[in-house]
Short mmCIF file of C-alpha atoms and ligand atoms in Angstrom, two decimals:
data_model
loop_
_atom_site.label_atom_id
_atom_site.label_comp_id
_atom_site.label_asym_id
_atom_site.label_seq_id
_atom_site.Cartn_x
_atom_site.Cartn_y
_atom_site.Cartn_z
CA MET A 1 -7.98 -2.67 -22.62
CA TRP A 2 -9.50 -2.42 -19.14
CA HIS A 3 -6.79 -3.60 -16.75
CA ALA A 4 -6.83 -4.49 -13.05
CA THR A 5 -3.68 -4.84 -10.96
CA VAL A 6 -4.13 -6.42 -7.53
CA LEU A 7 -1.58 -5.88 -4.76
CA THR A 8 -1.92 -8.72 -2.29
CA LEU A 9 -0.10 -11.10 0.04
CA TYR A 10 -2.02 -13.96 -1.65
CA PRO A 11 -1.56 -13.57 -5.42
CA ASP A 12 -2.37 -17.29 -5.92
CA LEU A 13 -6.02 -16.55 -5.12
CA PHE A 14 -6.31 -14.70 -8.46
CA PRO A 15 -7.94 -14.86 -10.95
CA GLY A 16 -9.92 -17.52 -9.03
CA PRO A 17 -13.65 -17.00 -9.59
CA LEU A 18 -12.90 -14.16 -12.02
CA ASP A 19 -11.91 -16.80 -14.57
CA ALA A 20 -15.26 -18.60 -14.53
CA SER A 21 -17.99 -18.27 -17.14
CA VAL A 22 -18.40 -15.09 -19.20
CA LEU A 23 -15.77 -13.13 -17.26
CA GLY A 24 -13.14 -15.76 -17.95
CA ARG A 25 -14.15 -15.89 -21.61
CA GLY A 26 -13.97 -12.09 -21.75
CA ARG A 27 -10.44 -12.19 -20.38
CA ALA A 28 -9.42 -14.89 -22.87
CA ASP A 29 -10.95 -12.76 -25.65
CA GLY A 30 -8.91 -9.73 -24.58
CA LEU A 31 -11.81 -7.61 -23.31
CA TRP A 32 -10.06 -7.09 -19.97
CA SER A 33 -6.90 -8.21 -18.18
CA LEU A 34 -5.55 -8.80 -14.71
CA ASP A 35 -2.18 -9.06 -13.01
CA THR A 36 -1.03 -9.34 -9.42
CA VAL A 37 1.83 -7.95 -7.35
CA ASN A 38 2.96 -9.84 -4.25
CA ILE A 39 3.41 -7.22 -1.51
CA ARG A 40 5.76 -9.63 0.24
CA ASP A 41 8.32 -9.14 -2.56
CA PHE A 42 8.89 -5.65 -1.10
CA SER A 43 9.68 -6.86 2.42
CA ASP A 44 12.99 -5.57 3.77
CA ASN A 45 13.82 -8.52 5.98
CA LYS A 46 14.68 -12.19 5.74
CA TYR A 47 11.36 -13.21 7.28
CA GLY A 48 9.43 -11.58 4.47
CA SER A 49 7.26 -9.65 6.91
CA VAL A 50 5.39 -6.57 5.72
CA ASP A 51 3.71 -5.58 8.99
CA ASP A 52 4.57 -4.44 12.49
CA THR A 53 2.89 -3.84 15.85
CA PRO A 54 0.50 -0.88 16.17
CA ALA A 55 1.95 2.39 17.44
CA GLY A 56 0.23 3.18 20.73
CA GLY A 57 -0.30 -0.49 21.50
CA GLY A 58 -3.20 -2.82 20.96
CA ALA A 59 -3.81 -6.14 19.27
CA GLY A 60 -2.78 -7.24 15.83
CA LEU A 61 -0.38 -6.04 13.17
CA VAL A 62 -0.43 -3.10 10.79
CA MET A 63 0.80 -3.18 7.17
CA ARG A 64 3.79 -0.85 6.80
CA ALA A 65 3.45 2.29 4.69
CA ASP A 66 7.05 2.18 3.43
CA ILE A 67 6.62 -1.36 2.09
CA LEU A 68 3.17 -0.65 0.63
CA SER A 69 4.46 2.47 -1.12
CA GLN A 70 7.22 0.47 -2.84
CA ALA A 71 4.69 -2.12 -4.00
CA ILE A 72 2.42 0.65 -5.33
CA ASP A 73 5.31 2.45 -7.04
CA SER A 74 6.26 -0.75 -8.90
CA VAL A 75 2.94 -0.68 -10.79
CA PRO A 76 2.45 1.42 -13.95
CA ARG A 77 -0.34 3.76 -12.95
CA ASN A 78 -1.82 4.50 -16.41
CA ASP A 79 -4.36 6.96 -14.95
CA ARG A 80 -5.95 4.21 -12.87
CA PRO A 81 -7.30 4.93 -9.40
CA ILE A 82 -5.67 3.12 -6.47
CA LEU A 83 -8.51 1.57 -4.45
CA CYS A 84 -7.79 0.04 -1.09
CA LEU A 85 -10.35 -2.47 0.15
CA SER A 86 -11.40 -1.45 3.64
CA PRO A 87 -14.52 -1.63 5.82
CA ARG A 88 -13.96 2.09 6.51
CA GLY A 89 -14.28 3.01 2.84
CA ALA A 90 -17.13 4.51 0.86
CA PRO A 91 -19.56 1.67 0.07
CA LEU A 92 -19.17 0.37 -3.48
CA THR A 93 -22.26 1.13 -5.58
CA GLN A 94 -23.48 0.14 -9.03
CA ALA A 95 -22.93 3.74 -10.17
CA ARG A 96 -19.29 3.58 -9.05
CA ALA A 97 -18.77 0.21 -10.72
CA GLN A 98 -20.23 1.69 -13.92
CA ALA A 99 -17.92 4.70 -13.76
CA LEU A 100 -14.89 2.47 -13.07
CA SER A 101 -15.82 0.15 -15.95
CA GLU A 102 -15.74 3.11 -18.34
CA GLY A 103 -12.21 4.09 -17.24
CA PRO A 104 -8.81 2.48 -17.89
CA GLY A 105 -9.15 -0.01 -15.00
CA LEU A 106 -8.05 0.03 -11.38
CA ILE A 107 -5.29 -0.85 -8.94
CA ALA A 108 -6.64 -2.75 -5.92
CA LEU A 109 -4.79 -2.87 -2.62
CA CYS A 110 -5.80 -5.80 -0.41
CA GLY A 111 -5.32 -5.61 3.34
CA ARG A 112 -4.69 -8.36 5.88
CA PHE A 113 -4.24 -8.26 9.65
CA GLU A 114 -5.52 -4.98 11.16
CA GLY A 115 -5.20 -3.04 7.94
CA PHE A 116 -2.91 -0.26 6.77
CA ASP A 117 -0.67 2.43 8.22
CA GLU A 118 -2.84 5.52 7.81
CA ARG A 119 -0.09 7.52 6.08
CA ILE A 120 -0.26 5.45 2.89
CA PHE A 121 -3.67 6.90 1.93
CA GLU A 122 -2.50 10.47 1.51
CA ALA A 123 1.04 9.65 0.41
CA ARG A 124 -0.16 7.67 -2.66
CA GLN A 125 -3.70 9.04 -3.13
CA VAL A 126 -5.22 5.74 -2.11
CA GLU A 127 -9.00 5.75 -1.85
CA GLU A 128 -10.71 3.37 0.59
CA VAL A 129 -13.61 1.32 -0.77
CA SER A 130 -15.88 -1.02 1.24
CA ILE A 131 -18.05 -3.83 -0.12
CA GLY A 132 -20.43 -3.73 2.85
CA ASP A 133 -20.88 -3.20 6.56
CA PHE A 134 -19.16 -6.37 7.72
CA VAL A 135 -15.55 -7.37 8.30
CA LEU A 136 -13.68 -9.90 6.16
CA ALA A 137 -10.32 -11.45 7.07
CA GLY A 138 -8.65 -9.90 4.03
CA GLY A 139 -9.23 -7.66 1.04
CA GLU A 140 -8.89 -10.34 -1.67
CA ILE A 141 -12.53 -11.44 -1.86
CA ALA A 142 -13.60 -7.80 -1.66
CA ALA A 143 -11.25 -6.95 -4.56
CA MET A 144 -12.70 -9.81 -6.59
CA ALA A 145 -16.22 -8.57 -5.92
CA MET A 146 -15.29 -5.05 -6.98
CA ILE A 147 -13.49 -6.21 -10.14
CA GLU A 148 -16.35 -8.55 -11.08
CA ALA A 149 -18.91 -5.75 -10.66
CA CYS A 150 -16.86 -3.60 -13.06
CA VAL A 151 -15.89 -6.22 -15.62
CA ARG A 152 -19.42 -7.48 -16.27
CA LEU A 153 -20.31 -3.93 -17.33
CA ILE A 154 -17.57 -3.76 -19.97
CA PRO A 155 -19.31 -3.89 -23.36
CA LYS A 156 -19.45 -7.39 -24.91
CA VAL A 157 -18.43 -9.21 -21.68
CA LEU A 158 -22.00 -10.35 -20.95
CA GLY A 159 -22.93 -10.64 -24.61
CA SER A 160 -26.33 -8.99 -24.64
CA ALA A 161 -26.19 -5.48 -23.20
CA SER A 162 -29.97 -5.25 -23.03
CA SER A 163 -30.01 -7.63 -20.06
CA LEU A 164 -28.25 -4.96 -18.00
CA GLY A 165 -30.74 -2.13 -18.46
CA GLU A 166 -33.46 -3.21 -16.04
CA GLU A 167 -31.35 -4.83 -13.38
CA SER A 168 -31.27 -4.02 -9.70
CA PHE A 169 -29.73 -0.58 -9.00
CA GLU A 170 -29.41 0.34 -12.68
CA ASP A 171 -32.03 3.08 -12.37
CA GLY A 172 -32.23 3.26 -8.59
CA LEU A 173 -34.72 0.41 -8.08
CA LEU A 174 -34.41 -3.31 -7.35
CA GLU A 175 -35.40 -5.87 -9.97
CA TYR A 176 -38.94 -7.17 -10.55
CA PRO A 177 -39.72 -10.87 -9.88
CA GLN A 178 -38.62 -13.24 -12.65
CA TYR A 179 -40.26 -16.51 -13.70
CA THR A 180 -39.65 -19.21 -16.26
CA ARG A 181 -41.05 -22.64 -17.15
CA PRO A 182 -42.69 -24.71 -15.77
CA ARG A 183 -45.91 -22.72 -15.77
CA GLU A 184 -46.88 -24.24 -12.43
CA PHE A 185 -44.41 -25.22 -9.71
CA GLU A 186 -45.67 -26.99 -6.55
CA GLY A 187 -49.07 -25.37 -6.97
CA ARG A 188 -47.62 -21.89 -7.59
CA ALA A 189 -48.52 -20.33 -10.93
CA ILE A 190 -46.67 -17.71 -12.96
CA PRO A 191 -48.64 -14.42 -12.61
CA ASP A 192 -51.28 -14.24 -15.40
CA VAL A 193 -50.13 -10.85 -16.62
CA LEU A 194 -46.76 -12.28 -17.71
CA LEU A 195 -48.54 -14.82 -19.91
CA SER A 196 -50.99 -12.26 -21.35
CA GLY A 197 -48.77 -11.17 -24.24
CA ASP A 198 -49.78 -7.55 -23.51
CA HIS A 199 -46.41 -5.78 -23.47
CA GLN A 200 -47.72 -2.55 -21.99
CA LYS A 201 -49.46 -4.36 -19.13
CA ILE A 202 -46.33 -6.42 -18.47
CA ALA A 203 -44.15 -3.30 -18.39
CA ASP A 204 -46.60 -1.58 -16.01
CA TRP A 205 -46.71 -4.64 -13.72
CA ARG A 206 -42.93 -4.89 -13.63
CA ARG A 207 -42.56 -1.20 -12.81
CA GLU A 208 -45.08 -1.48 -9.96
CA GLN A 209 -43.32 -4.58 -8.62
CA ARG A 210 -39.93 -2.87 -8.72
CA GLN A 211 -41.25 0.10 -6.77
CA GLU A 212 -43.06 -2.08 -4.22
CA ILE A 213 -40.08 -4.40 -3.65
CA THR A 214 -37.71 -1.44 -3.29
CA ARG A 215 -40.11 0.42 -0.96
CA THR A 216 -40.52 -2.52 1.42
CA ARG A 217 -36.98 -3.94 1.32
CA ARG A 218 -34.83 -0.87 0.86
CA PRO A 219 -36.59 2.28 2.09
CA ASP A 220 -33.24 4.11 1.79
CA LEU A 221 -33.08 3.43 -1.96
CA TYR A 222 -36.77 4.16 -2.41
CA GLU A 223 -36.53 7.54 -0.74
CA ARG A 224 -33.68 8.53 -3.04
CA PHE A 225 -35.64 7.27 -6.04
CA GLN A 226 -38.64 9.41 -5.08
CA ILE A 227 -36.49 12.51 -4.64
CA ASN A 228 -34.26 12.10 -7.70
CA GLY A 229 -36.46 10.10 -10.04
CA PRO A 230 -35.00 7.31 -12.15
CA ILE A 231 -31.24 7.49 -12.66
CA ARG A 232 -30.63 7.49 -16.40
CA ARG A 233 -27.20 6.65 -17.58
CA ASP A 234 -25.93 6.58 -21.14
CA LYS A 235 -24.88 2.98 -20.64
CA ASN A 236 -28.55 2.00 -20.56
CA LYS A 237 -28.64 2.72 -24.27
CA GLU A 238 -27.28 0.17 -26.68
CA PRO A 239 -23.47 0.35 -26.85
CA LYS A 240 -22.14 1.74 -30.11
N1 SAH B 1 -9.09 -3.45 11.48
C1 SAH B 1 -9.86 -3.16 10.32
C2 SAH B 1 -10.36 -4.44 9.65
C3 SAH B 1 -9.26 -5.27 9.06
S1 SAH B 1 -9.90 -6.67 8.20
C4 SAH B 1 -11.06 -2.28 10.70
O1 SAH B 1 -11.56 -2.44 11.81
O2 SAH B 1 -11.51 -1.46 9.88
C5 SAH B 1 -8.55 -7.06 7.15
C6 SAH B 1 -8.64 -6.57 5.72
O3 SAH B 1 -9.78 -7.14 5.10
C7 SAH B 1 -8.82 -5.07 5.54
O4 SAH B 1 -7.60 -4.40 5.57
C8 SAH B 1 -9.50 -4.98 4.18
O5 SAH B 1 -8.54 -4.99 3.13
C9 SAH B 1 -10.31 -6.28 4.13
N2 SAH B 1 -11.74 -6.04 4.41
C10 SAH B 1 -12.41 -6.45 5.51
N3 SAH B 1 -13.70 -6.09 5.46
C11 SAH B 1 -13.89 -5.45 4.29
C12 SAH B 1 -15.02 -4.82 3.67
N4 SAH B 1 -16.23 -4.80 4.24
N5 SAH B 1 -14.84 -4.24 2.47
C13 SAH B 1 -13.63 -4.24 1.87
N6 SAH B 1 -12.52 -4.81 2.42
C14 SAH B 1 -12.63 -5.41 3.62
#
C-alpha cells in the first residue's frame, strides 16, 4: 500500500484536509496510509528544542542535523524517497507526482523557523522539493499539497480514472473551459459547439482551447509543448 510518513513538529495537523472526501475514503478503504513522527520526540534537552542559532550569525533558528537524522532513522525507509519541503527545492510537477504515486510512497520532512542545517541533505539523501515560488511559515501545508497530488493519482482513489486523462498538465497543456447546466447564466450561454452533439467538433474545439489558454497564460508550458509535443504517459490509459 502507498504509504506516507510525515516528520513534523506539528503532527496534530495531520491528516487534516487529507481525510476529506475521496482521499479520506481512499484511506479508510486501505488504498493509501499515513503516519507522523514528532521531531520534538528526538530533542536532547528538557525544553524539547530541536533548533539552534545560525552559525555565522543572523536572524532566526536552524533545525539541527543531529536531531533530524535521529527522527529520519526512526522511520522504516521501505525504498521511499525522503523529500524535504523547501522553497529552495525543485518545483513539484504533475509528472513528479505521477512518478511518486507509482512508487511505494514517500517520507516528508517539514521545516519550521529558518529551515534545516545543510548537512542533513547529503547525510540522509534528503531531496528538497518546493510547491511554488513563495514562502510559507512551515512545511506542513506543503507536505499536504504534495501528498494530495500523489494520492489522487493512485488507481481507484478518484473512482473514474478517465477524468484524469485530459486534466491540466497531464499532457503538457492546461484544461479547456468546462460548463454545465443551466444553459444560460446571467445572459452568458454555453458555447454552441458543446451542445452540438458532434464529438469530433467538440474534441477539436477543446484541443484548440487548451492550446490557446496555455499559450496566453503559461508561455513557458506552451513552449515546451511545442518542442516536445504532447507528453504521453501510460497512466493515461485505463488502469488494469
Ligand atoms: N529560510 C528559508 C524559508 C523557511 S520557511 C528560505 O529562505 O529558503 C519555513 C519552512 O516552511 C521551510 O523549512 C519549508 O519546510 C517550508 N516552506 C516554506 N515555503 C515553502 C515552499 N514554497 N515549498 C515547500 N516548503 C516550503
